[in-house]
Coordinates of C-alpha atoms in Angstrom, one line a residue:
M267 CA 138.8 38.0 -39.8
N268 CA 137.1 38.4 -43.1
T269 CA 135.4 41.5 -44.4
K270 CA 131.8 40.3 -43.9
L271 CA 132.4 39.4 -40.3
Q272 CA 134.1 42.8 -39.6
A273 CA 131.1 44.5 -41.1
R274 CA 128.6 42.6 -39.0
L275 CA 130.5 43.3 -35.8
L276 CA 130.8 47.0 -36.7
L277 CA 127.1 47.2 -37.5
T278 CA 126.2 45.5 -34.2
G279 CA 128.3 48.0 -32.2
L280 CA 126.9 51.0 -34.0
A281 CA 123.3 49.8 -33.7
F282 CA 123.8 49.7 -29.9
L283 CA 125.4 53.2 -30.0
L284 CA 122.4 54.6 -31.9
Y285 CA 120.0 52.9 -29.6
T286 CA 121.6 54.4 -26.4
N287 CA 121.6 57.8 -28.0
Q288 CA 117.9 57.4 -28.9
V289 CA 117.0 56.3 -25.4
F290 CA 118.7 59.3 -24.0
S291 CA 117.1 61.7 -26.4
Q292 CA 113.7 60.3 -25.6
N293 CA 114.2 60.7 -21.8
Q294 CA 115.9 64.1 -22.0
E295 CA 113.5 67.0 -21.9
T296 CA 115.9 69.4 -23.6
P297 CA 118.0 69.0 -26.7
A298 CA 121.4 67.9 -25.6
Q299 CA 123.2 67.8 -28.9
T300 CA 123.0 68.6 -32.6
E301 CA 123.3 65.4 -34.8
E302 CA 124.2 65.0 -38.4
E303 CA 122.4 62.4 -40.4
S304 CA 124.2 59.1 -40.6
S305 CA 125.0 57.6 -44.0
T306 CA 124.8 54.0 -45.3
T307 CA 126.4 52.4 -48.2
E308 CA 124.4 49.7 -50.0
K309 CA 127.4 47.7 -50.8
S310 CA 128.7 47.0 -47.3
Q311 CA 125.6 47.9 -45.2
I312 CA 127.8 49.8 -42.7
T313 CA 126.2 52.6 -40.8
L314 CA 128.7 55.3 -39.9
P315 CA 128.7 57.0 -36.5
Q316 CA 126.9 60.3 -36.2
I317 CA 129.0 63.4 -36.3
V318 CA 128.1 65.1 -33.0
T319 CA 128.7 68.7 -31.9
Y320 CA 127.9 69.1 -28.2
I321 CA 126.4 72.6 -28.3
P322 CA 122.8 72.8 -27.1
S323 CA 121.1 75.6 -28.9
T324 CA 118.7 76.3 -26.0
L325 CA 121.4 77.9 -23.8
E326 CA 124.2 79.2 -26.1
S327 CA 123.7 82.1 -28.5
K328 CA 124.6 80.2 -31.7
I329 CA 124.6 80.9 -35.4
S330 CA 125.2 77.7 -37.4
Y331 CA 126.2 77.1 -41.1
S332 CA 126.3 73.7 -42.8
Q333 CA 128.4 72.7 -45.7
E334 CA 125.4 73.3 -48.0
D335 CA 124.9 76.8 -46.6
L336 CA 128.6 77.7 -47.3
E337 CA 128.3 76.4 -50.9
E338 CA 125.2 78.4 -51.6
M339 CA 126.8 81.6 -50.3
H340 CA 130.1 81.1 -52.2
I341 CA 132.0 82.7 -49.3
Q342 CA 135.6 83.3 -50.2
D343 CA 137.0 83.0 -46.7
L344 CA 136.0 82.8 -43.0
P345 CA 136.1 86.6 -42.3
Q346 CA 133.7 87.1 -45.2
L347 CA 131.3 84.6 -43.6
L348 CA 131.6 86.3 -40.2
E349 CA 130.8 89.7 -41.8
S350 CA 127.7 88.2 -43.4
T351 CA 126.5 87.4 -39.9
G352 CA 126.7 91.0 -38.7
I353 CA 130.1 90.6 -37.1
Q354 CA 132.6 93.5 -37.5
I355 CA 135.8 92.6 -39.3
L356 CA 139.0 94.6 -38.5
S357 CA 141.4 94.6 -41.5
Y358 CA 144.8 95.9 -40.5
G359 CA 148.0 94.4 -39.0
P360 CA 151.4 94.2 -40.8
Y361 CA 150.6 96.0 -44.1
G362 CA 146.8 95.4 -43.7
L363 CA 147.1 91.6 -44.0
D364 CA 145.4 90.6 -40.8
Q365 CA 141.6 90.2 -40.6
K366 CA 140.2 89.9 -37.1
P367 CA 136.6 89.5 -36.0
S368 CA 135.2 91.7 -33.3
I369 CA 132.4 90.0 -31.4
R370 CA 130.5 92.1 -28.9
G371 CA 133.3 94.6 -28.8
F372 CA 136.0 91.9 -28.1
T373 CA 138.7 90.8 -30.5
D374 CA 142.1 89.1 -30.8
E375 CA 142.6 86.4 -28.2
T376 CA 139.2 87.0 -26.6
V377 CA 137.6 85.3 -29.7
R378 CA 138.6 81.6 -29.7
V379 CA 138.8 79.4 -32.8
V380 CA 138.2 75.7 -32.2
I381 CA 138.8 73.2 -34.9
D382 CA 137.4 69.7 -34.2
G383 CA 137.6 70.4 -30.5
I384 CA 141.1 71.9 -30.4
C385 CA 141.6 75.6 -29.7
V386 CA 144.1 76.8 -32.4
N387 CA 144.7 80.5 -31.3
N388 CA 148.4 81.3 -31.6
P389 CA 149.8 81.4 -28.0
M390 CA 152.2 84.2 -29.0
T391 CA 149.8 86.6 -30.7
G392 CA 146.4 85.2 -29.4
C393 CA 145.0 85.3 -33.0
F394 CA 144.3 82.8 -35.7
D395 CA 145.4 83.1 -39.3
F396 CA 142.1 82.6 -41.2
S397 CA 144.0 82.0 -44.4
A398 CA 145.1 78.7 -42.9
I399 CA 141.7 77.1 -43.2
S400 CA 139.9 76.3 -46.4
L401 CA 136.1 76.4 -46.3
E402 CA 136.0 73.5 -48.8
N403 CA 137.3 71.3 -46.0
V404 CA 134.6 72.4 -43.5
E405 CA 131.5 70.4 -42.6
R406 CA 130.0 72.9 -40.2
I407 CA 130.7 76.3 -38.6
E408 CA 129.1 77.4 -35.4
I409 CA 129.5 80.9 -34.0
I410 CA 128.9 81.4 -30.3
K411 CA 128.6 85.0 -29.2
G412 CA 129.5 85.8 -25.6
G413 CA 131.4 84.0 -22.9
F414 CA 128.9 81.3 -22.0
T415 CA 130.3 78.1 -23.4
E416 CA 129.4 74.6 -22.3
G417 CA 131.9 72.6 -24.4
T418 CA 134.7 71.0 -22.4
D419 CA 137.3 71.2 -25.1
D420 CA 138.9 74.5 -23.7
E421 CA 138.1 77.6 -21.7
G422 CA 138.9 81.3 -22.2
A423 CA 136.3 82.7 -24.6
V424 CA 135.3 86.3 -23.7
G425 CA 133.9 87.7 -27.0
G426 CA 132.9 84.4 -28.4
V427 CA 133.9 81.1 -30.1
I428 CA 134.1 80.0 -33.7
Y429 CA 133.6 76.2 -33.8
I430 CA 134.8 74.6 -37.0
T431 CA 134.0 70.9 -37.7
T432 CA 136.0 69.5 -40.7
K433 CA 134.7 66.8 -43.0
K434 CA 135.1 63.4 -41.6
Q435 CA 134.1 60.9 -44.2
N436 CA 132.0 60.3 -47.4
I437 CA 130.5 57.0 -48.2
N438 CA 130.6 57.6 -51.9
S439 CA 133.9 58.5 -53.6
T440 CA 133.5 62.2 -54.5
F441 CA 135.9 64.5 -56.4
T442 CA 135.3 68.3 -56.5
S443 CA 137.1 71.1 -58.4
D444 CA 136.4 74.7 -57.6
T445 CA 138.1 77.3 -59.9
K446 CA 137.8 81.1 -59.2
V447 CA 139.1 84.2 -60.9
K448 CA 138.6 87.7 -59.5
T449 CA 139.1 91.2 -60.8
L450 CA 139.2 94.6 -59.2
F451 CA 138.8 96.2 -62.6
M452 CA 142.3 97.7 -62.6
Q453 CA 144.0 98.2 -66.0
N454 CA 147.4 96.9 -65.0
T455 CA 145.9 93.7 -63.4
P456 CA 142.8 92.6 -65.2
L457 CA 142.8 89.4 -63.2
D458 CA 143.4 90.2 -59.6
T459 CA 143.1 86.7 -58.1
I460 CA 143.3 83.1 -59.5
S461 CA 142.4 80.3 -57.1
Q462 CA 142.1 76.5 -57.6
N463 CA 140.8 74.0 -55.1
L464 CA 140.7 70.2 -55.6
N465 CA 139.2 67.8 -53.1
F466 CA 138.6 64.1 -52.9
S467 CA 136.8 62.1 -50.2
G468 CA 135.5 58.6 -50.0
P469 CA 136.2 55.0 -48.7
I470 CA 139.5 53.3 -49.2
T471 CA 138.2 50.1 -47.7
D472 CA 134.9 49.2 -45.9
W473 CA 136.3 50.7 -42.7
L474 CA 138.9 53.3 -43.8
F475 CA 137.9 56.7 -45.2
I476 CA 139.9 59.6 -46.6
D477 CA 139.3 63.3 -47.1
T478 CA 142.1 65.2 -48.8
G479 CA 142.4 68.4 -50.7
V480 CA 144.7 71.1 -52.0
K481 CA 144.2 74.8 -52.6
A482 CA 146.4 77.4 -54.3
T483 CA 145.9 81.1 -54.7
Y484 CA 147.8 83.8 -56.6
A485 CA 146.7 87.4 -56.0
Q486 CA 148.1 90.6 -57.5
N487 CA 146.1 93.4 -56.0
A488 CA 146.3 97.1 -57.0
Y489 CA 144.1 99.7 -55.5
R490 CA 144.6 103.3 -54.3
E491 CA 148.1 103.3 -55.6
N492 CA 149.1 100.3 -53.5
D493 CA 150.3 97.0 -54.9
A494 CA 150.2 93.7 -53.1
S495 CA 151.1 90.2 -54.3
I496 CA 150.2 87.1 -52.3
I497 CA 151.0 83.5 -53.2
D498 CA 149.7 80.9 -50.8
G499 CA 148.7 77.2 -50.6
Q500 CA 146.7 75.0 -48.3
S501 CA 146.5 71.2 -48.0
N502 CA 144.6 68.8 -45.8
L503 CA 144.7 65.1 -45.3
Q504 CA 142.4 63.2 -43.0
L505 CA 142.2 59.4 -42.6
T506 CA 139.5 57.9 -40.4
A507 CA 139.3 54.2 -39.5
Y508 CA 136.3 52.6 -37.8
F509 CA 136.7 49.5 -35.7
G510 CA 134.9 47.6 -33.0
D511 CA 131.7 49.0 -31.5
G512 CA 131.7 52.3 -33.4
N513 CA 135.2 53.3 -32.3
S514 CA 137.2 55.4 -34.7
L515 CA 140.8 56.5 -35.0
S516 CA 141.5 59.6 -37.2
M517 CA 144.6 61.4 -38.3
N518 CA 144.3 64.9 -39.7
N519 CA 147.0 67.2 -41.0
I520 CA 146.3 70.8 -42.2
F521 CA 149.2 72.8 -43.8
Y522 CA 149.3 76.4 -44.9
G523 CA 152.1 78.3 -46.6
G524 CA 151.9 82.0 -47.5
Y525 CA 154.3 84.3 -49.3
K526 CA 152.9 87.9 -48.9
H527 CA 154.7 90.9 -50.4
T528 CA 152.6 94.0 -49.7
P529 CA 153.0 97.7 -49.0
G530 CA 152.2 99.4 -45.7
P531 CA 149.5 101.9 -44.9
L532 CA 148.6 104.5 -47.5
Y533 CA 151.2 106.9 -46.2
S534 CA 154.0 104.3 -46.1
G535 CA 156.7 103.8 -48.7
N536 CA 158.2 100.9 -46.9
P537 CA 157.2 97.6 -48.5
G538 CA 157.8 94.4 -46.7
L539 CA 157.7 90.6 -47.1
Q540 CA 155.8 88.3 -44.7
Q541 CA 156.0 84.6 -44.8
D542 CA 153.6 82.4 -42.8
Y543 CA 153.9 78.6 -42.5
N544 CA 151.4 76.8 -40.3
N545 CA 150.9 73.1 -39.7
N546 CA 148.3 71.4 -37.5
H547 CA 148.6 67.7 -37.0
T548 CA 146.0 65.8 -35.0
I549 CA 145.5 62.2 -33.9
S550 CA 142.1 61.5 -32.3
L551 CA 140.6 58.3 -30.8
F552 CA 136.8 58.3 -30.4
T553 CA 135.4 55.5 -28.2
P554 CA 131.6 55.9 -28.0
N555 CA 130.8 52.6 -26.3
L556 CA 133.2 52.1 -23.5
C557 CA 130.2 51.3 -21.4
P558 CA 126.4 52.0 -21.7
L559 CA 125.6 55.7 -22.2
F560 CA 129.3 56.7 -22.0
T561 CA 131.5 58.2 -24.8
M562 CA 135.1 59.4 -24.7
K563 CA 137.4 61.2 -27.1
N564 CA 141.2 61.6 -26.7
T565 CA 143.2 63.9 -29.0
L566 CA 146.9 64.6 -29.4
T567 CA 147.8 67.7 -31.4
W568 CA 150.9 69.4 -32.7
L569 CA 150.4 73.1 -33.7
C570 CA 153.2 74.8 -35.5
N571 CA 153.1 78.5 -36.4
N572 CA 156.1 80.1 -38.1
R573 CA 156.3 83.7 -39.3
F574 CA 159.3 85.4 -41.1
Y575 CA 159.1 89.1 -41.6
D576 CA 161.4 91.5 -43.6
D577 CA 161.3 95.1 -44.7
K578 CA 163.8 97.9 -45.1
T579 CA 164.1 98.6 -41.4
D580 CA 163.2 95.4 -39.6
S581 CA 163.7 91.7 -39.8
S582 CA 162.3 89.1 -37.4
K583 CA 161.6 85.4 -37.1
H584 CA 159.0 83.7 -34.9
Y585 CA 158.7 80.0 -34.2
V586 CA 155.8 78.8 -32.1
N587 CA 155.3 75.0 -31.4
T588 CA 152.6 73.7 -29.1
I589 CA 151.8 70.1 -28.1
K590 CA 148.2 69.8 -26.9
Y591 CA 146.5 66.8 -25.2
N592 CA 142.7 66.9 -25.0
S593 CA 140.4 64.4 -23.4
T594 CA 136.6 64.7 -23.2
A595 CA 134.0 62.3 -21.9
D596 CA 130.2 62.5 -22.0
F597 CA 128.0 60.2 -19.8
Y598 CA 124.5 60.0 -18.6
P599 CA 124.2 58.9 -15.0
W600 CA 120.4 59.4 -15.0
H601 CA 117.8 59.8 -17.6
N602 CA 117.5 63.6 -17.0
I603 CA 121.2 64.4 -16.4
K604 CA 124.1 64.7 -18.8
E605 CA 127.7 65.1 -17.7
N606 CA 130.6 66.5 -19.8
V607 CA 134.1 66.5 -18.4
G608 CA 137.3 67.6 -20.2
L609 CA 141.0 68.0 -19.6
T610 CA 143.3 70.1 -21.8
L611 CA 147.0 70.3 -21.3
D612 CA 149.2 72.6 -23.5
Y613 CA 153.0 72.8 -23.7
T614 CA 154.3 75.7 -25.8
Y615 CA 157.9 76.4 -27.0
L616 CA 158.5 79.9 -28.3
N617 CA 161.6 81.1 -30.1
S618 CA 161.1 84.6 -31.3
T619 CA 163.3 87.5 -32.3
N620 CA 161.3 89.9 -30.2
D621 CA 160.1 87.5 -27.4
G622 CA 163.2 85.4 -26.9
I623 CA 163.1 81.7 -26.0
H624 CA 160.4 80.7 -23.5
F625 CA 158.3 77.7 -22.4
L626 CA 154.7 77.9 -21.2
F627 CA 152.7 75.1 -19.6
S628 CA 148.9 75.7 -19.3
G629 CA 145.8 73.6 -19.0
V630 CA 142.0 73.5 -18.2
I631 CA 139.9 71.1 -16.2
K632 CA 136.2 71.6 -17.1
E633 CA 133.0 69.9 -16.1
T634 CA 129.5 70.7 -17.4
T635 CA 126.3 69.3 -15.8
K636 CA 123.1 69.6 -17.7
I637 CA 119.9 68.8 -15.9
S638 CA 116.3 68.5 -17.2
L639 CA 113.9 69.9 -14.6
G640 CA 110.6 68.5 -15.6
K641 CA 109.1 69.1 -19.0
H642 CA 109.8 72.8 -19.6
F643 CA 112.9 73.7 -17.6
A644 CA 116.6 73.0 -18.0
L645 CA 119.7 73.9 -16.0
S646 CA 123.4 74.0 -17.2
I647 CA 126.3 74.4 -14.8
P648 CA 129.7 74.7 -16.5
L649 CA 132.7 74.8 -14.1
A650 CA 136.3 75.2 -15.0
A651 CA 139.7 75.6 -13.4
K652 CA 142.4 77.0 -15.6
F653 CA 146.1 77.7 -15.2
S654 CA 148.8 79.3 -17.4
G655 CA 152.4 79.6 -16.1
K656 CA 152.0 81.0 -12.6
N657 CA 148.4 82.3 -13.1
F658 CA 145.4 80.3 -11.9
A659 CA 141.6 81.0 -12.1
F660 CA 138.3 79.4 -11.3
V661 CA 135.6 80.0 -14.0
P662 CA 132.0 79.3 -12.8
K663 CA 129.0 79.7 -15.1
L664 CA 125.2 79.1 -14.7
G665 CA 122.5 78.8 -17.4
F666 CA 118.8 78.4 -17.0
S667 CA 116.2 77.9 -19.7
T668 CA 112.5 77.5 -20.1
I669 CA 111.1 75.6 -23.2
F670 CA 107.6 75.6 -24.5
N671 CA 107.2 73.8 -27.8
N672 CA 109.0 76.0 -30.3
F673 CA 109.7 78.9 -27.9
S674 CA 112.5 79.1 -25.3
I675 CA 114.0 81.6 -23.0
A676 CA 117.6 81.3 -21.7
L677 CA 119.3 83.3 -18.9
N678 CA 123.1 82.8 -18.6
G679 CA 125.5 84.2 -16.1
Y680 CA 129.3 83.6 -16.5
R681 CA 132.7 84.5 -15.2
L682 CA 135.2 85.9 -17.8
I683 CA 138.9 85.0 -17.5
L684 CA 141.6 85.6 -20.1
F685 CA 145.3 84.8 -19.5
P686 CA 148.0 87.0 -21.0
I687 CA 149.5 85.9 -24.3
M688 CA 153.2 85.4 -24.7
D689 CA 153.7 88.8 -26.6
D690 CA 152.2 90.5 -23.5
L691 CA 154.6 88.7 -21.3
Y692 CA 157.9 88.7 -23.2
W693 CA 157.9 91.2 -26.1
Q694 CA 161.1 93.2 -26.5
G695 CA 161.6 96.0 -29.0
A696 CA 162.9 99.5 -29.3
G697 CA 161.3 101.3 -26.4
Y698 CA 158.9 98.4 -25.7
H699 CA 159.0 95.4 -23.3
G700 CA 156.5 92.9 -22.0
N701 CA 155.7 92.3 -18.4
P702 CA 156.1 88.7 -17.0
D703 CA 154.1 89.6 -13.9
L704 CA 150.8 90.3 -15.7
K705 CA 147.6 89.0 -14.1
P706 CA 144.6 87.5 -16.0
E707 CA 142.0 89.8 -17.4
K708 CA 138.6 89.2 -15.7
G709 CA 135.0 90.2 -15.7
W710 CA 131.4 89.0 -15.5
G711 CA 128.7 88.6 -18.2
L712 CA 125.0 88.1 -18.4
D713 CA 122.8 87.0 -21.4
L714 CA 119.1 86.9 -21.8
T715 CA 118.0 85.2 -25.0
F716 CA 114.6 84.6 -26.6
N717 CA 114.5 81.8 -29.2
F718 CA 111.6 81.0 -31.5
K719 CA 111.9 78.0 -33.7
N720 CA 109.6 77.9 -36.7
K721 CA 110.1 76.7 -40.2
V722 CA 108.7 80.0 -41.7
F723 CA 110.1 82.6 -39.2
P724 CA 112.8 81.4 -36.8
F725 CA 114.4 84.2 -34.8
S726 CA 116.4 85.0 -31.7
L727 CA 116.7 88.1 -29.6
S728 CA 119.5 88.5 -27.1
F729 CA 120.2 91.1 -24.5
F730 CA 123.8 91.0 -23.0
T731 CA 126.0 92.9 -20.7
N732 CA 129.6 92.6 -19.5
Y733 CA 131.8 94.3 -17.0
Y734 CA 135.5 93.7 -17.8
E735 CA 138.5 94.8 -15.8
S736 CA 142.3 94.3 -15.6
K737 CA 142.4 94.5 -19.4
I738 CA 146.0 94.3 -20.6
Q739 CA 147.3 97.4 -22.5
W740 CA 150.5 99.1 -23.4
T741 CA 151.3 102.1 -21.2
Y742 CA 154.1 104.7 -21.3
T743 CA 156.0 104.8 -18.0
N744 CA 159.7 105.6 -17.2
N745 CA 160.4 106.7 -20.8
E746 CA 159.3 103.4 -22.3
Y747 CA 156.2 101.4 -23.1
T748 CA 155.2 98.3 -21.1
T749 CA 152.1 96.1 -20.6
A750 CA 150.0 96.4 -17.5
N751 CA 146.6 95.4 -16.2
L752 CA 144.9 98.8 -16.4
A753 CA 141.7 99.1 -18.5
S754 CA 138.2 98.3 -17.5
A755 CA 134.9 98.8 -19.4
F756 CA 131.2 98.3 -19.4
Y757 CA 129.3 96.6 -22.3
F758 CA 125.6 96.5 -23.1
G759 CA 124.1 95.2 -26.4
I760 CA 121.3 93.6 -28.3
D761 CA 121.6 90.9 -30.9
L762 CA 118.8 90.2 -33.3
N763 CA 118.9 87.3 -35.8
F764 CA 116.0 86.0 -37.9
T765 CA 115.2 84.1 -41.1
L766 CA 112.0 84.5 -43.1
N767 CA 111.1 81.6 -45.4
L768 CA 108.4 82.5 -47.9
F769 CA 106.6 80.9 -50.8
N770 CA 107.8 77.4 -50.0
N771 CA 111.4 78.6 -49.4
H772 CA 111.6 80.4 -52.8
L773 CA 112.2 83.7 -51.0
I774 CA 114.5 83.7 -48.0
I775 CA 115.2 86.9 -46.0
K776 CA 117.9 87.0 -43.3
E777 CA 118.8 89.6 -40.7
N778 CA 121.7 89.7 -38.3
A779 CA 122.1 92.9 -36.3
E780 CA 123.9 94.0 -33.2
Y781 CA 123.6 97.2 -31.2
L782 CA 126.5 97.8 -28.7
Y783 CA 127.1 100.4 -26.1
T784 CA 130.6 100.6 -24.5
A785 CA 132.0 102.9 -21.8
L786 CA 135.7 102.9 -20.5
L787 CA 135.9 103.0 -16.7
N788 CA 139.6 103.5 -16.0
E789 CA 139.6 106.2 -13.3
N790 CA 143.3 106.8 -13.8
E791 CA 142.6 108.0 -17.3
P792 CA 140.2 111.0 -16.8
L793 CA 140.4 112.0 -20.5
T794 CA 138.9 108.7 -21.6
Y795 CA 136.7 107.9 -18.7
G796 CA 133.2 107.2 -19.9
K797 CA 134.2 107.3 -23.6
K798 CA 133.5 104.6 -26.1
I799 CA 136.1 101.9 -27.0
M800 CA 138.0 102.8 -30.2
W801 CA 137.3 101.0 -33.5
T802 CA 134.0 99.6 -32.0
P803 CA 130.9 100.6 -33.8
D804 CA 127.6 101.1 -32.1
L805 CA 125.7 99.2 -34.8
T806 CA 126.5 96.4 -37.2
N807 CA 124.0 94.8 -39.5
S808 CA 123.8 92.2 -42.2
F809 CA 120.7 91.9 -44.4
S810 CA 120.2 89.5 -47.3
V811 CA 117.5 88.5 -49.7
S812 CA 117.7 85.2 -51.7
L813 CA 115.5 84.1 -54.6
V814 CA 115.6 80.3 -55.1
F815 CA 114.2 79.2 -58.4
N816 CA 116.2 76.1 -59.5
P817 CA 118.4 76.0 -61.3
I818 CA 119.1 79.7 -60.4
I819 CA 119.8 81.1 -56.9
I820 CA 120.2 84.9 -56.6
T821 CA 121.3 86.7 -53.3
M822 CA 121.6 90.3 -52.5
E823 CA 123.5 91.2 -49.3
A824 CA 124.1 94.4 -47.5
N825 CA 126.6 94.7 -44.6
Y826 CA 126.6 97.9 -42.5
T827 CA 129.3 99.0 -40.1
G828 CA 128.6 102.1 -37.9
L829 CA 130.7 105.0 -36.8
R830 CA 134.0 104.1 -35.1
Y831 CA 136.3 106.4 -33.1
I832 CA 140.0 106.1 -34.0
S833 CA 141.1 106.7 -30.4
N834 CA 139.7 106.3 -27.0
L835 CA 139.6 110.1 -26.7
N836 CA 136.6 110.0 -29.1
I837 CA 137.5 113.1 -31.0
T838 CA 137.9 111.9 -34.6
Y839 CA 136.1 109.0 -36.2
L840 CA 135.7 106.9 -39.4
K841 CA 132.4 107.3 -41.2
P842 CA 129.9 104.4 -41.3
Y843 CA 129.9 102.3 -44.5
T844 CA 127.6 99.8 -46.3
L845 CA 128.9 97.0 -48.5
V846 CA 126.5 95.6 -51.0
N847 CA 127.2 92.1 -52.4
F848 CA 125.6 90.1 -55.2
I849 CA 125.8 86.3 -55.6
C850 CA 124.3 84.3 -58.4
E851 CA 124.5 80.5 -58.8
V852 CA 123.3 78.4 -61.8
N853 CA 122.8 74.7 -61.4
P854 CA 122.4 73.3 -65.0
S855 CA 123.1 69.8 -63.6
K856 CA 123.9 68.1 -60.4
N857 CA 127.6 68.0 -61.1
I858 CA 128.2 71.5 -62.5
K859 CA 127.8 74.9 -60.6
P860 CA 129.0 78.0 -62.3
Y861 CA 128.6 81.1 -60.1
L862 CA 129.2 84.8 -59.9
R863 CA 129.9 87.0 -56.9
I864 CA 130.2 90.8 -56.9
D865 CA 131.6 92.3 -53.7
N866 CA 131.2 96.0 -52.8
L867 CA 128.8 96.5 -55.7
L868 CA 128.5 100.2 -55.1
N869 CA 132.3 100.7 -55.1
T870 CA 132.3 102.1 -51.6
Q871 CA 135.6 103.7 -50.5
Y872 CA 136.1 102.8 -46.9
E873 CA 138.5 101.9 -44.1
S874 CA 137.9 99.5 -41.2
I875 CA 141.1 100.8 -39.6
E876 CA 142.6 104.3 -40.2
N877 CA 145.1 104.5 -43.1
Y878 CA 144.4 100.9 -44.3
P879 CA 142.1 101.5 -47.4
M880 CA 140.1 98.5 -48.5
P881 CA 139.3 97.5 -52.1
G882 CA 136.5 98.8 -54.2
I883 CA 134.2 96.8 -56.4
S884 CA 135.4 93.3 -57.3
L885 CA 133.9 90.5 -59.4
T886 CA 134.6 86.8 -58.9
L887 CA 133.7 84.1 -61.4
G888 CA 133.7 80.5 -60.3
F889 CA 133.1 77.1 -61.7
K890 CA 132.6 74.1 -59.4
M891 CA 132.4 70.5 -60.6
T892 CA 131.5 67.5 -58.5
F893 CA 132.0 63.8 -59.7

């Protein structure tokens, strides 16, 4: 079959796909999906399928960032982006290396990270290594706060979900180079960090597209009498082939390797070495036109997380390998109903110095029905059944919204279920051991959100509350520590997000704030009953002002984190702190973007976790070229 005939057949199939999507969007009274603009090449006249994220903004509390947004902000990593949205970042872990977001008072495994529809949280630790993803490889990031999720890719979010959509294809061959140097103004290390990123995307043939990139970073940090050196690298390779009626087959591999030699807390003289090697390999088949108004996606993924740790007193090795199969389908049986169904099956093999050798089989069956009730009302009913090992749970949710032109109100109620991670079940150490009989953590949540969509002043205001019980924690019994379903707590909070666009978008003001009240309710612990949860501030806030006068863009940003108690006894605490950042970008031409970023401009001395001091002022110079 010659190239012209292939192109004609592909164009015919895609035209039908776009027509069915248009028919549905005209009949549906509520927005059902967020669609990227399709691209067309003049040479072959092939219209590529739309990149679709099935997250309706009317019911989920969502903050979204496009590739262009990330480039303008010149964010160094994902935790820095989350902090700019008013989310608390906890920096601690082995020698302060780990950075974990805390959304609505929940962290670790309660915050899910989903890349291209696949949940990538480590089954052993429940966390995700944010160093393993390069923002240069990201098309879109969507942050969902709370446990009301409609996507059928997985289930288990309590605090929220971070959806990451990687770049899929580029019609025009594009090469980008981004070089960064950073200094903490220390005499012994004038250049703290050097980072280089190279990326290429474009067509190989009329139907085959590639996106590939490499990133390498060397950091030699020195602050508060602590030295740290980190050498890491990240690579990605994605091939996408289009065939038939808009069908596509893609293969994506993301690799990360990190060699991290750092000291411990301020009082520790015991330096250690941590090595992380992660590899995510995904094969995905997208068939958008199996029959009219029906789309389907099947994905097979291998997730590999290896960590080697050495210091003067301890040495350990941890191998985690997971095979994931995910299948999702969207269909529209009637003009006012949309159905999403999904199946996820996980098989995890763990070989750990502390956990031993174990196998874990888990899965989720999820179905979401979205119904348009007349012109101004919509109903969403996500239902899921989840199992992990010998634990099983049913997770019902219900969302209702009213829509009036640019204003909407959404009321969501949902069940919260979180299964124990493998460390909770199997960890063995000096005086510590896991509990294989643990039950799932559980609770209920309720969100009330007001959304106002306006080009000048879009804003959202959310009131949320959660009651959470059977929280897994380490407890001291029979002269040793073990895990048990003990803790319970009450949460109430307010989220405020708005953007003010003035003077034809030359002045942009953004605000992301959250107030959170928490109370521990474990009656077996009278000393902590009614107290606030440790490390959890009552107020977080991010405020930014941007001046856009091409070719110059200037942004000032202030991130505030409130008072945090260092234990659940609520006796001593860490003081609130504000970090002021400055970003300046100059665009002398379309292909060249030099930029400057100053973090912690006021040189604030602070700790997000006790005894883990954070850096003071730092300056980053970058130079990005696009050809």
